[in-house]
């Protein structure tokens, strides 16, 4: 192992390569051309940092992320004539190939909503018995894990954003696949940190000791205590309790797709088409410019009016992008055409009929700094300010719902992580304003409480929980632990229960994971406890995924170094 040099790219998942360097030149030019083609006011809002149009290079060419409808058109004929062992190997090779092709056909994450149940159904239809082929399955799943973690061929430089959702296993075959995925990942080594595995927690299935899959949940928590993965989709939370858990899925870092004003509800076969994030601290800075005597309530009202004005324009940009994407050439989607991974078949429908089932997300970042500017205090310290903050997010969601029916498209409110913009927005705001919120060098994720708050984990969960119900485009709550809680699965289970009761939808456990580049020992240290080397690889979470800290963007690097335990 060798420690890496810091990457100056905009994405922590990038690695330097010849092809990637050529791609980056083209990407930069395309982004400039796209911006120049937009309404000058839209362009100015992006360039000045009121908003950030994500994945500009994909504008009008493709959508963002997708939960595959794998069962819809699985190519069983490809695997006829082979024995069971060969079939297993070929199916997992097919999955890698599918992720690779789709990763270059869309701009964001790829997900399987029920890895355990779907794969069990596929193998059972091909008369493949897991009992007689355990070792082949273990080797194939281990190979898939290694491929996800170590392959950087997307755009010549980036890993594939793969998320595997598990936990609702219906039979012994599916339980075997879920357990094997967890155990192979757990034993895969300290520098294997992908794919993103999400465990769906649901009462009656795995949440309580009497539930059939409770043992899988505890195995999962054991793995999280060592690897920070899996993360947990809490299907009994207020937002999800009435929804079919089999249709729930996390795509990418946190993206949620469920409601649909057209046909199919749920995430399977549906996409988030695009998202734009709004810079909340900028709104607060302009609201408070040259004034200091009005009430906090007045400041919030004025700030909301400014947000609403920006959100209307943001909605127009997303509609423009949607319409242009619907005019894309179908030849850009050969894998979708072959395997019908969307809920609507691209072969027989025009793209508008397909993509209208996707979502358009308006995101927000820096709620914490926004409130600090408006109220001169942290939103989570004062009960009155906390309620004003929660009301503000609820009003944003109400606006999004109204926009959905006005535009007749599936708009959603996204609690943005903002890997790049956490630092970009600060740099732009510093050019015009002077504020103490710039001192740390980054804006805080979505509605998150500051990473150095030192609040107890339970308190952070309880305070962030109510914000999840309004963030129907996706959200997550993290707790930062002092060290890897190995052997304390019960403690993680206690935090998980607190999160469900607080209506947290999606939960992750973070802790510092340092690996000695010289001898491979892991822990939390600056000097290796075994060989005394100072050549340390630091694995941390960024944008929902784990990555090596040296590759983080500037804003996320600042954030990572200021994280304190809850």
Coordinates of C-alpha atoms in Angstrom, one line a residue:
X1 CA 0.0 0.0 0.0
X2 CA 1.2 3.5 -0.7
X3 CA -0.4 6.7 0.6
X4 CA -1.9 8.8 -2.2
X5 CA -1.3 12.4 -3.1
X6 CA -4.2 14.8 -2.7
X7 CA -6.4 14.9 -5.8
X8 CA -7.5 18.4 -7.0
X9 CA -10.6 17.1 -8.8
X10 CA -14.1 18.1 -7.9
X11 CA -15.0 14.5 -6.9
X12 CA -13.5 12.4 -4.2
X13 CA -14.1 9.2 -6.3
X14 CA -11.8 10.4 -9.1
X15 CA -8.3 9.0 -9.8
X16 CA -5.8 10.5 -12.1
X17 CA -5.4 8.9 -15.6
X18 CA -4.6 9.8 -19.1
X19 CA -8.2 9.2 -20.3
X20 CA -9.6 11.1 -17.3
X21 CA -7.4 14.1 -18.0
X22 CA -8.7 14.2 -21.6
X23 CA -12.3 13.8 -20.4
X24 CA -11.8 16.7 -17.9
X25 CA -10.8 19.0 -20.7
X26 CA -13.9 18.2 -22.7
X27 CA -16.1 18.3 -19.7
X28 CA -15.0 21.8 -18.8
X29 CA -15.7 23.0 -22.3
X30 CA -19.1 21.4 -22.4
X31 CA -20.1 22.9 -19.1
X32 CA -19.0 26.4 -20.4
X33 CA -21.0 25.8 -23.6
X34 CA -24.1 24.7 -21.6
X35 CA -23.9 27.7 -19.3
X36 CA -23.6 30.0 -22.3
X37 CA -26.7 28.5 -23.9
X38 CA -28.9 29.1 -21.0
X39 CA -30.9 32.2 -20.1
X40 CA -28.3 34.8 -19.0
X41 CA -30.1 35.2 -15.7
X42 CA -29.9 31.5 -15.0
X43 CA -26.2 31.4 -16.0
X44 CA -25.5 34.4 -13.7
X45 CA -27.3 32.7 -10.7
X46 CA -25.1 29.6 -11.1
X47 CA -21.8 31.5 -11.6
X48 CA -22.5 33.9 -8.7
X49 CA -23.4 31.0 -6.4
X50 CA -27.1 31.6 -5.7
X51 CA -27.6 28.1 -7.0
X52 CA -25.5 25.2 -8.3
X53 CA -26.7 23.3 -11.4
X54 CA -25.3 19.8 -10.7
X55 CA -23.8 17.7 -13.5
X56 CA -23.9 20.5 -16.1
X57 CA -22.1 18.4 -18.6
X58 CA -25.1 16.0 -18.7
X59 CA -27.6 18.9 -19.2
X60 CA -30.1 17.7 -21.8
X61 CA -28.2 14.6 -22.6
X62 CA -29.1 12.1 -19.8
X63 CA -30.6 11.7 -16.4
X64 CA -28.9 11.4 -13.0
X65 CA -29.5 8.2 -11.1
X66 CA -31.7 5.0 -11.4
X67 CA -32.9 2.1 -9.3
X68 CA -32.8 -0.8 -11.9
X69 CA -35.9 -2.8 -12.5
X70 CA -33.7 -5.9 -12.8
X71 CA -36.4 -8.4 -12.9
X72 CA -38.4 -6.7 -15.7
X73 CA -36.2 -8.1 -18.6
X74 CA -33.5 -10.2 -17.1
X75 CA -31.7 -12.0 -20.0
X76 CA -32.2 -15.6 -18.8
X77 CA -31.4 -16.9 -22.3
X78 CA -27.8 -15.7 -21.9
X79 CA -27.2 -18.3 -19.2
X80 CA -28.8 -21.4 -20.8
X81 CA -26.7 -24.5 -21.2
X82 CA -24.2 -23.8 -18.4
X83 CA -23.8 -25.7 -15.1
X84 CA -24.7 -24.0 -11.8
X85 CA -21.2 -22.9 -11.0
X86 CA -20.6 -21.3 -14.3
X87 CA -24.1 -19.7 -14.2
X88 CA -23.3 -18.1 -10.9
X89 CA -20.0 -16.7 -12.1
X90 CA -21.6 -15.4 -15.4
X91 CA -24.5 -13.7 -13.6
X92 CA -22.2 -11.7 -11.3
X93 CA -20.0 -10.9 -14.4
X94 CA -23.2 -9.7 -16.0
X95 CA -24.0 -7.4 -13.1
X96 CA -20.5 -5.8 -13.3
X97 CA -20.9 -5.3 -17.0
X98 CA -24.4 -3.8 -16.4
X99 CA -23.1 -1.3 -13.8
X100 CA -20.2 -0.4 -16.1
X101 CA -22.4 0.2 -19.1
X102 CA -25.0 2.1 -17.2
X103 CA -22.4 4.1 -15.4
X104 CA -21.5 5.6 -18.7
X105 CA -25.1 6.0 -19.8
X106 CA -26.2 8.2 -17.0
X107 CA -24.5 10.8 -14.7
X108 CA -25.2 9.4 -11.2
X109 CA -25.8 6.5 -8.9
X110 CA -27.1 3.0 -9.6
X111 CA -29.1 0.9 -7.2
X112 CA -30.8 -2.5 -6.7
X113 CA -33.8 -2.1 -4.4
X114 CA -33.7 -5.7 -3.2
X115 CA -30.4 -7.3 -4.0
X116 CA -31.1 -10.4 -1.9
X117 CA -34.7 -11.1 -3.1
X118 CA -34.1 -10.3 -6.7
X119 CA -30.9 -12.4 -7.1
X120 CA -32.6 -15.3 -5.3
X121 CA -35.5 -15.1 -7.7
X122 CA -33.2 -15.0 -10.7
X123 CA -31.1 -18.0 -9.6
X124 CA -34.2 -20.1 -8.5
X125 CA -35.7 -19.6 -12.0
X126 CA -32.5 -21.0 -13.4
X127 CA -32.6 -24.0 -11.0
X128 CA -29.4 -22.9 -9.2
X129 CA -29.2 -24.2 -5.7
X130 CA -27.3 -22.1 -3.1
X131 CA -26.7 -25.0 -0.7
X132 CA -24.6 -26.9 -3.2
X133 CA -22.8 -23.8 -4.4
X134 CA -22.0 -21.7 -1.3
X135 CA -18.3 -21.3 -2.1
X136 CA -19.0 -20.1 -5.6
X137 CA -21.5 -17.6 -4.4
X138 CA -19.1 -16.3 -1.7
X139 CA -16.3 -16.0 -4.3
X140 CA -18.6 -14.2 -6.8
X141 CA -20.0 -11.8 -4.3
X142 CA -16.5 -11.0 -3.0
X143 CA -15.4 -10.4 -6.6
X144 CA -18.3 -8.0 -7.1
X145 CA -17.4 -6.1 -3.9
X146 CA -13.8 -5.8 -5.0
X147 CA -14.8 -4.6 -8.5
X148 CA -17.0 -1.9 -7.0
X149 CA -14.3 -0.7 -4.7
X150 CA -11.3 -0.8 -7.0
X151 CA -12.5 -0.1 -10.5
X152 CA -12.1 3.5 -11.7
X153 CA -12.9 3.2 -15.4
X154 CA -16.1 5.4 -15.4
X155 CA -15.1 8.4 -17.6
X156 CA -11.6 7.0 -17.4
X157 CA -11.1 8.1 -13.8
X158 CA -14.1 7.5 -11.5
X159 CA -15.5 4.6 -9.5
X160 CA -19.1 3.4 -10.1
X161 CA -21.7 4.7 -7.6
X162 CA -23.4 1.3 -6.8
X163 CA -25.8 0.9 -3.9
X164 CA -27.2 -2.5 -2.9
X165 CA -30.3 -2.5 -0.7
X166 CA -30.9 -5.6 1.4
X167 CA -32.7 -6.8 4.5
X168 CA -36.2 -7.9 3.4
X169 CA -35.2 -11.4 2.5
X170 CA -38.3 -13.6 1.9
X171 CA -36.7 -17.0 1.9
X172 CA -33.6 -19.0 2.8
X173 CA -31.9 -18.3 -0.5
X174 CA -32.4 -14.6 -0.2
X175 CA -31.2 -14.7 3.5
X176 CA -28.1 -16.5 2.4
X177 CA -27.3 -13.9 -0.2
X178 CA -27.9 -11.0 2.2
X179 CA -25.7 -12.7 4.9
X180 CA -23.0 -13.5 2.4
X181 CA -22.9 -9.9 1.1
X182 CA -22.6 -8.6 4.6
X183 CA -19.9 -11.1 5.7
X184 CA -17.8 -10.9 2.6
X185 CA -17.8 -7.1 2.8
X186 CA -16.9 -7.3 6.5
X187 CA -14.0 -9.6 5.8
X188 CA -12.8 -7.7 2.7
X189 CA -10.1 -5.7 4.2
X190 CA -9.8 -2.2 5.6
X191 CA -9.3 -0.5 2.2
X192 CA -12.3 -2.0 0.6
X193 CA -15.1 0.5 1.2
X194 CA -17.6 0.1 -1.7
X195 CA -20.3 -0.6 -2.8
X196 CA -22.7 1.3 -0.6
X197 CA -24.8 -1.3 1.2
X198 CA -28.1 -0.2 2.7
X199 CA -30.0 -2.4 5.1
X200 CA -33.7 -1.8 5.2
X201 CA -35.1 -2.0 8.8
X202 CA -38.8 -3.0 9.1
X203 CA -40.9 -4.2 12.0
X204 CA -42.2 -7.7 11.5
X205 CA -39.3 -8.5 9.2
X206 CA -36.0 -7.7 10.9
X207 CA -36.4 -5.0 13.6
X208 CA -37.2 -7.1 16.6
X209 CA -35.7 -10.4 18.1
X210 CA -38.8 -12.4 17.1
X211 CA -38.5 -11.3 13.5
X212 CA -37.1 -13.8 11.0
X213 CA -34.4 -11.6 9.7
X214 CA -33.3 -10.1 13.0
X215 CA -30.1 -12.1 12.9
X216 CA -29.3 -10.3 9.5
X217 CA -29.8 -6.9 11.1
X218 CA -27.4 -7.8 13.9
X219 CA -24.8 -9.2 11.4
X220 CA -25.2 -5.9 9.5
X221 CA -24.6 -3.8 12.6
X222 CA -21.6 -5.9 13.4
X223 CA -20.2 -5.1 10.0
X224 CA -21.1 -1.4 10.4
X225 CA -19.2 -1.3 13.7
X226 CA -16.0 -2.2 11.8
X227 CA -16.6 -0.7 8.3
X228 CA -19.2 2.1 8.6
X229 CA -21.2 0.2 6.0
X230 CA -24.1 -0.8 5.8
X231 CA -26.1 2.3 6.4
X232 CA -29.8 2.0 7.4
X233 CA -33.0 2.9 5.6
X234 CA -35.6 3.1 8.4
X235 CA -38.9 1.9 6.9
X236 CA -40.9 2.5 10.1
X237 CA -40.0 6.3 10.1
X238 CA -42.9 8.7 9.7
X239 CA -42.1 9.3 6.0
X240 CA -41.9 5.6 5.0
X241 CA -44.2 3.7 7.4
X242 CA -47.1 3.6 5.0
X243 CA -45.0 2.8 2.0
X244 CA -44.2 -0.7 0.6
X245 CA -40.6 -1.3 1.9
X246 CA -39.9 -3.5 -1.2
X247 CA -40.3 -0.4 -3.3
X248 CA -38.0 1.8 -1.2
X249 CA -34.4 2.2 -2.3
X250 CA -31.5 4.5 -1.6
X251 CA -29.8 5.7 -4.8
X252 CA -26.3 7.2 -4.6
X253 CA -25.6 9.1 -1.4
X254 CA -29.2 9.6 -0.2
X255 CA -31.5 10.1 -3.1
X256 CA -35.1 9.1 -2.6
X257 CA -37.7 8.6 -5.3
X258 CA -41.2 7.3 -4.3
X259 CA -44.2 9.5 -5.0
X260 CA -45.4 9.8 -8.6
X261 CA -48.2 11.9 -10.1
X262 CA -48.2 9.5 -13.0
X263 CA -48.2 5.7 -12.9
X264 CA -45.8 3.7 -10.8
X265 CA -45.0 4.6 -7.2
X266 CA -41.8 3.6 -5.5
X267 CA -38.2 3.7 -6.6
X268 CA -37.9 0.6 -8.8
X269 CA -37.4 1.5 -12.4
X270 CA -37.4 5.2 -11.6
X271 CA -34.8 7.9 -11.6
X272 CA -34.0 11.3 -10.2
X273 CA -33.5 13.2 -13.5
X274 CA -31.6 16.2 -12.2
X275 CA -31.1 18.4 -9.1
X276 CA -30.1 22.0 -8.4
X277 CA -29.0 23.1 -4.9
X278 CA -29.9 26.5 -3.5
X279 CA -27.3 28.4 -1.4
X280 CA -29.2 29.2 1.8
X281 CA -26.4 31.2 3.6
X282 CA -26.3 33.6 0.6
X283 CA -30.0 34.3 1.0
X284 CA -29.5 35.0 4.7
X285 CA -26.5 37.2 4.0
X286 CA -28.5 39.3 1.6
X287 CA -31.5 39.4 4.0
X288 CA -29.4 40.8 6.8
X289 CA -27.3 43.2 4.7
X290 CA -27.4 46.6 6.4
X291 CA -30.1 45.8 9.0
X292 CA -30.0 44.5 12.5
X293 CA -33.1 45.6 14.5
X294 CA -35.9 43.5 13.1
X295 CA -37.3 40.4 14.8
X296 CA -36.1 37.0 14.1
X297 CA -39.5 36.0 12.7
X298 CA -39.4 39.0 10.3
X299 CA -35.9 37.9 9.2
X300 CA -37.2 34.4 8.5
X301 CA -40.2 35.7 6.5
X302 CA -38.0 38.0 4.4
X303 CA -35.5 35.2 3.8
X304 CA -38.3 32.8 2.7
X305 CA -39.5 35.3 0.1
X306 CA -36.0 35.5 -1.3
X307 CA -35.8 31.7 -1.3
X308 CA -39.2 31.4 -3.1
X309 CA -38.0 33.8 -5.8
X310 CA -34.9 31.7 -6.4
X311 CA -36.8 28.4 -6.2
X312 CA -39.3 29.6 -8.9
X313 CA -36.4 30.2 -11.3
X314 CA -34.7 27.0 -10.2
X315 CA -37.9 25.1 -11.1
X316 CA -37.9 26.8 -14.6
X317 CA -34.3 25.6 -15.1
X318 CA -35.2 22.0 -14.1
X319 CA -38.2 22.0 -16.5
X320 CA -35.9 23.3 -19.3
X321 CA -33.4 20.5 -18.6
X322 CA -36.2 17.9 -18.4
X323 CA -37.6 19.0 -21.8
X324 CA -34.2 19.0 -23.4
X325 CA -33.4 15.5 -21.9
X326 CA -36.6 14.2 -23.4
X327 CA -35.3 15.3 -26.9
X328 CA -32.1 13.3 -26.4
X329 CA -31.2 10.6 -29.0
X330 CA -32.3 7.2 -27.8
X331 CA -29.1 5.8 -29.1
X332 CA -27.5 7.3 -26.0
X333 CA -29.3 4.6 -24.0
X334 CA -28.4 1.2 -25.5
X335 CA -28.3 -0.6 -22.2
X336 CA -31.7 0.8 -21.2
X337 CA -33.1 -0.3 -24.5
X338 CA -31.7 -3.8 -24.2
X339 CA -32.6 -4.6 -20.6
X340 CA -35.6 -2.2 -19.9
X341 CA -34.4 -1.0 -16.6
X342 CA -36.9 1.9 -16.4
X343 CA -40.6 1.4 -15.4
X344 CA -41.5 2.4 -18.9
X345 CA -40.0 0.7 -22.0
X346 CA -37.9 3.2 -24.0
X347 CA -38.3 0.9 -27.1
X348 CA -42.1 1.7 -27.4
X349 CA -42.4 5.0 -25.6
X350 CA -41.0 8.4 -26.4
X351 CA -38.6 9.7 -23.7
X352 CA -41.1 12.1 -22.2
X353 CA -43.4 9.2 -21.3
X354 CA -40.4 7.5 -19.7
X355 CA -38.7 10.4 -17.9
X356 CA -41.9 12.0 -16.6
X357 CA -41.8 9.2 -14.0
X358 CA -38.6 10.5 -12.7
X359 CA -38.1 13.3 -10.2
X360 CA -36.6 16.8 -10.4
X361 CA -35.0 17.9 -7.1
X362 CA -34.5 21.3 -5.6
X363 CA -31.9 21.0 -2.9
X364 CA -30.6 23.1 -0.1
X365 CA -27.3 23.3 1.8
X366 CA -26.1 25.3 4.8
X367 CA -29.4 25.5 6.8
X368 CA -27.3 25.8 10.0
X369 CA -25.3 28.8 8.8
X370 CA -28.4 30.3 7.3
X371 CA -30.1 30.4 10.7
X372 CA -26.9 31.6 12.5
X373 CA -26.9 34.6 10.2
X374 CA -30.6 35.3 10.6
X375 CA -30.9 34.7 14.3
X376 CA -27.3 35.2 15.5
X377 CA -27.4 31.8 17.2
X378 CA -27.4 28.0 16.4
X379 CA -30.8 26.7 15.4
X380 CA -30.6 23.8 17.7
X381 CA -29.9 25.7 20.9
X382 CA -33.0 27.8 21.2
X383 CA -36.5 26.1 21.1
X384 CA -38.1 29.1 19.4
X385 CA -35.4 29.4 16.7
X386 CA -35.5 25.6 16.2
X387 CA -39.3 25.8 15.5
X388 CA -38.8 28.7 13.1
X389 CA -36.2 26.6 11.3
X390 CA -38.4 23.6 11.1
X391 CA -41.3 25.8 9.8
X392 CA -39.0 27.2 7.1
X393 CA -38.2 23.7 5.8
X394 CA -41.8 22.8 5.9
X395 CA -42.7 25.9 3.8
X396 CA -40.0 24.9 1.3
X397 CA -41.7 21.5 1.0
X398 CA -45.2 23.0 0.6
X399 CA -43.8 25.2 -2.2
X400 CA -42.2 22.1 -3.9
X401 CA -45.6 20.3 -3.7
X402 CA -47.4 23.2 -5.4
X403 CA -44.7 23.4 -8.0
X404 CA -45.2 19.7 -8.8
X405 CA -48.9 20.2 -9.6
X406 CA -48.3 23.5 -11.5
X407 CA -45.6 22.0 -13.7
X408 CA -47.1 18.5 -13.8
X409 CA -43.7 17.0 -13.0
X410 CA -42.4 15.1 -9.9
X411 CA -40.6 17.8 -8.0
X412 CA -39.0 16.9 -4.7
X413 CA -37.0 18.7 -1.9
X414 CA -33.5 17.3 -1.5
X415 CA -31.4 17.7 1.7
X416 CA -28.2 18.2 -0.3
X417 CA -24.8 16.9 0.9
X418 CA -22.9 19.2 -1.5
X419 CA -19.5 17.6 -1.9
X420 CA -18.2 20.3 -4.2
X421 CA -20.5 23.2 -3.2
X422 CA -19.8 23.0 0.5
X423 CA -16.6 24.9 -0.3
X424 CA -17.6 26.6 -3.6
X425 CA -20.4 28.5 -2.1
X426 CA -18.2 29.8 0.8
X427 CA -15.5 31.0 -1.7
X428 CA -18.1 32.9 -3.7
X429 CA -19.9 34.4 -0.7
X430 CA -16.6 35.6 0.8
X431 CA -16.1 37.8 -2.3
X432 CA -19.1 40.0 -1.3
X433 CA -19.8 39.5 2.4
X434 CA -18.0 39.3 5.7
X435 CA -19.3 36.8 8.2
X436 CA -17.9 34.5 10.9
X437 CA -19.7 31.5 9.2
X438 CA -16.9 31.6 6.6
X439 CA -14.1 30.9 9.1
X440 CA -14.4 27.1 9.1
X441 CA -14.2 27.0 5.2
X442 CA -17.3 25.0 4.4
X443 CA -21.1 25.1 4.7
X444 CA -22.8 22.3 6.7
X445 CA -24.7 19.6 4.9
X446 CA -28.4 20.1 4.3
X447 CA -30.2 20.5 7.7
X448 CA -27.4 18.9 9.6
X449 CA -26.2 20.2 13.0
X450 CA -22.6 21.3 12.8
X451 CA -20.0 18.5 12.8
X452 CA -18.2 20.0 15.9
X453 CA -21.4 20.5 17.9
X454 CA -20.3 17.9 20.5
X455 CA -24.0 17.0 21.0
X456 CA -24.6 13.5 22.3
X457 CA -25.5 11.2 19.5
X458 CA -29.1 10.6 20.7
X459 CA -29.7 14.4 20.9
X460 CA -28.4 15.0 17.4
X461 CA -30.7 12.3 16.1
X462 CA -33.7 13.7 17.9
X463 CA -33.1 17.2 16.7
X464 CA -32.5 16.3 13.0
X465 CA -35.2 13.7 12.9
X466 CA -38.2 16.0 12.2
X467 CA -36.5 17.5 9.2
X468 CA -36.5 14.2 7.3
X469 CA -40.3 14.1 6.8
X470 CA -40.1 17.3 4.6
X471 CA -37.1 16.2 2.5
X472 CA -38.9 13.8 0.2
X473 CA -36.0 13.9 -2.4
X474 CA -33.6 12.3 0.1
X475 CA -31.9 13.0 3.4
X476 CA -29.6 11.3 5.9
X477 CA -28.5 11.7 9.5
X478 CA -25.0 10.8 10.7
X479 CA -23.6 10.3 14.1
X480 CA -19.9 10.6 14.6
X481 CA -18.5 8.0 17.0
X482 CA -15.3 8.3 19.0
X483 CA -13.9 5.1 17.6
X484 CA -15.0 2.0 15.7
X485 CA -17.6 0.5 18.0
X486 CA -16.5 -3.1 17.4
X487 CA -18.4 -5.5 19.6
X488 CA -21.1 -3.0 20.5
X489 CA -23.8 -3.9 18.0
X490 CA -26.4 -3.5 20.8
X491 CA -25.3 0.1 21.2
X492 CA -25.7 0.8 17.5
X493 CA -29.1 -0.9 17.7
X494 CA -30.1 1.4 20.5
X495 CA -29.2 4.4 18.3
X496 CA -31.1 2.9 15.4
X497 CA -34.3 2.7 17.6
X498 CA -33.8 6.3 18.8
X499 CA -33.6 7.3 15.1
X500 CA -36.8 5.4 14.1
X501 CA -38.7 7.1 17.0
X502 CA -37.3 10.5 16.0
X503 CA -38.5 9.9 12.4
X504 CA -35.1 9.8 10.9
X505 CA -35.5 8.1 7.5
X506 CA -31.9 7.2 6.7
X507 CA -29.0 6.7 9.3
X508 CA -25.3 6.3 9.1
X509 CA -22.6 5.7 11.6
X510 CA -19.3 7.5 11.1
X511 CA -15.9 7.1 12.9
X512 CA -12.3 7.7 12.0
X513 CA -10.7 4.8 10.2
X514 CA -6.9 5.1 9.7
X515 CA -4.9 2.4 8.0
X516 CA -1.1 2.2 8.1
X517 CA 0.3 2.4 4.5
X518 CA 3.4 0.5 5.6
X519 CA 2.1 -2.5 7.6
X520 CA -1.7 -2.4 7.1
X521 CA -2.8 -2.0 10.8
X522 CA -6.0 -0.1 11.2
X523 CA -7.3 2.1 14.0
X524 CA -7.4 5.8 14.9
X525 CA -3.9 7.2 15.0
X526 CA -1.4 9.6 13.5
X527 CA 1.5 7.2 14.1
X528 CA 1.1 3.5 13.5
X529 CA 0.9 1.7 16.8
X530 CA 2.8 -1.3 15.3
X531 CA 5.5 -0.1 13.0
X532 CA 5.6 3.6 14.0
X533 CA 5.0 4.8 10.4
X534 CA 3.4 8.2 9.8
X535 CA 2.3 7.2 6.3
X536 CA -1.4 6.9 7.1
X537 CA -4.4 6.3 4.8
X538 CA -7.5 7.9 6.3
X539 CA -10.9 6.5 5.2
X540 CA -13.8 8.8 5.8
X541 CA -17.4 9.3 4.7
X542 CA -18.1 11.8 2.0
X543 CA -21.5 12.3 0.2
X544 CA -22.8 9.1 1.6
X545 CA -19.9 7.0 0.3
X546 CA -16.6 6.2 1.9
X547 CA -13.4 7.5 0.3
X548 CA -9.8 8.3 1.1
X549 CA -9.6 11.7 2.8
X550 CA -6.7 12.8 0.6
X551 CA -9.0 12.9 -2.4
X552 CA -11.7 15.1 -0.8
X553 CA -12.7 18.4 -2.2
X554 CA -11.5 21.5 -0.3
X555 CA -14.7 22.0 1.6
X556 CA -15.2 18.4 2.5
X557 CA -11.6 18.2 3.7
X558 CA -12.1 21.1 6.0
X559 CA -15.3 19.5 7.3
X560 CA -13.7 16.1 7.8
X561 CA -10.9 17.6 9.9
X562 CA -13.4 19.4 12.1
X563 CA -15.7 16.5 12.9
X564 CA -16.0 15.9 16.6
X565 CA -17.6 12.9 18.3
X566 CA -21.3 12.9 19.2

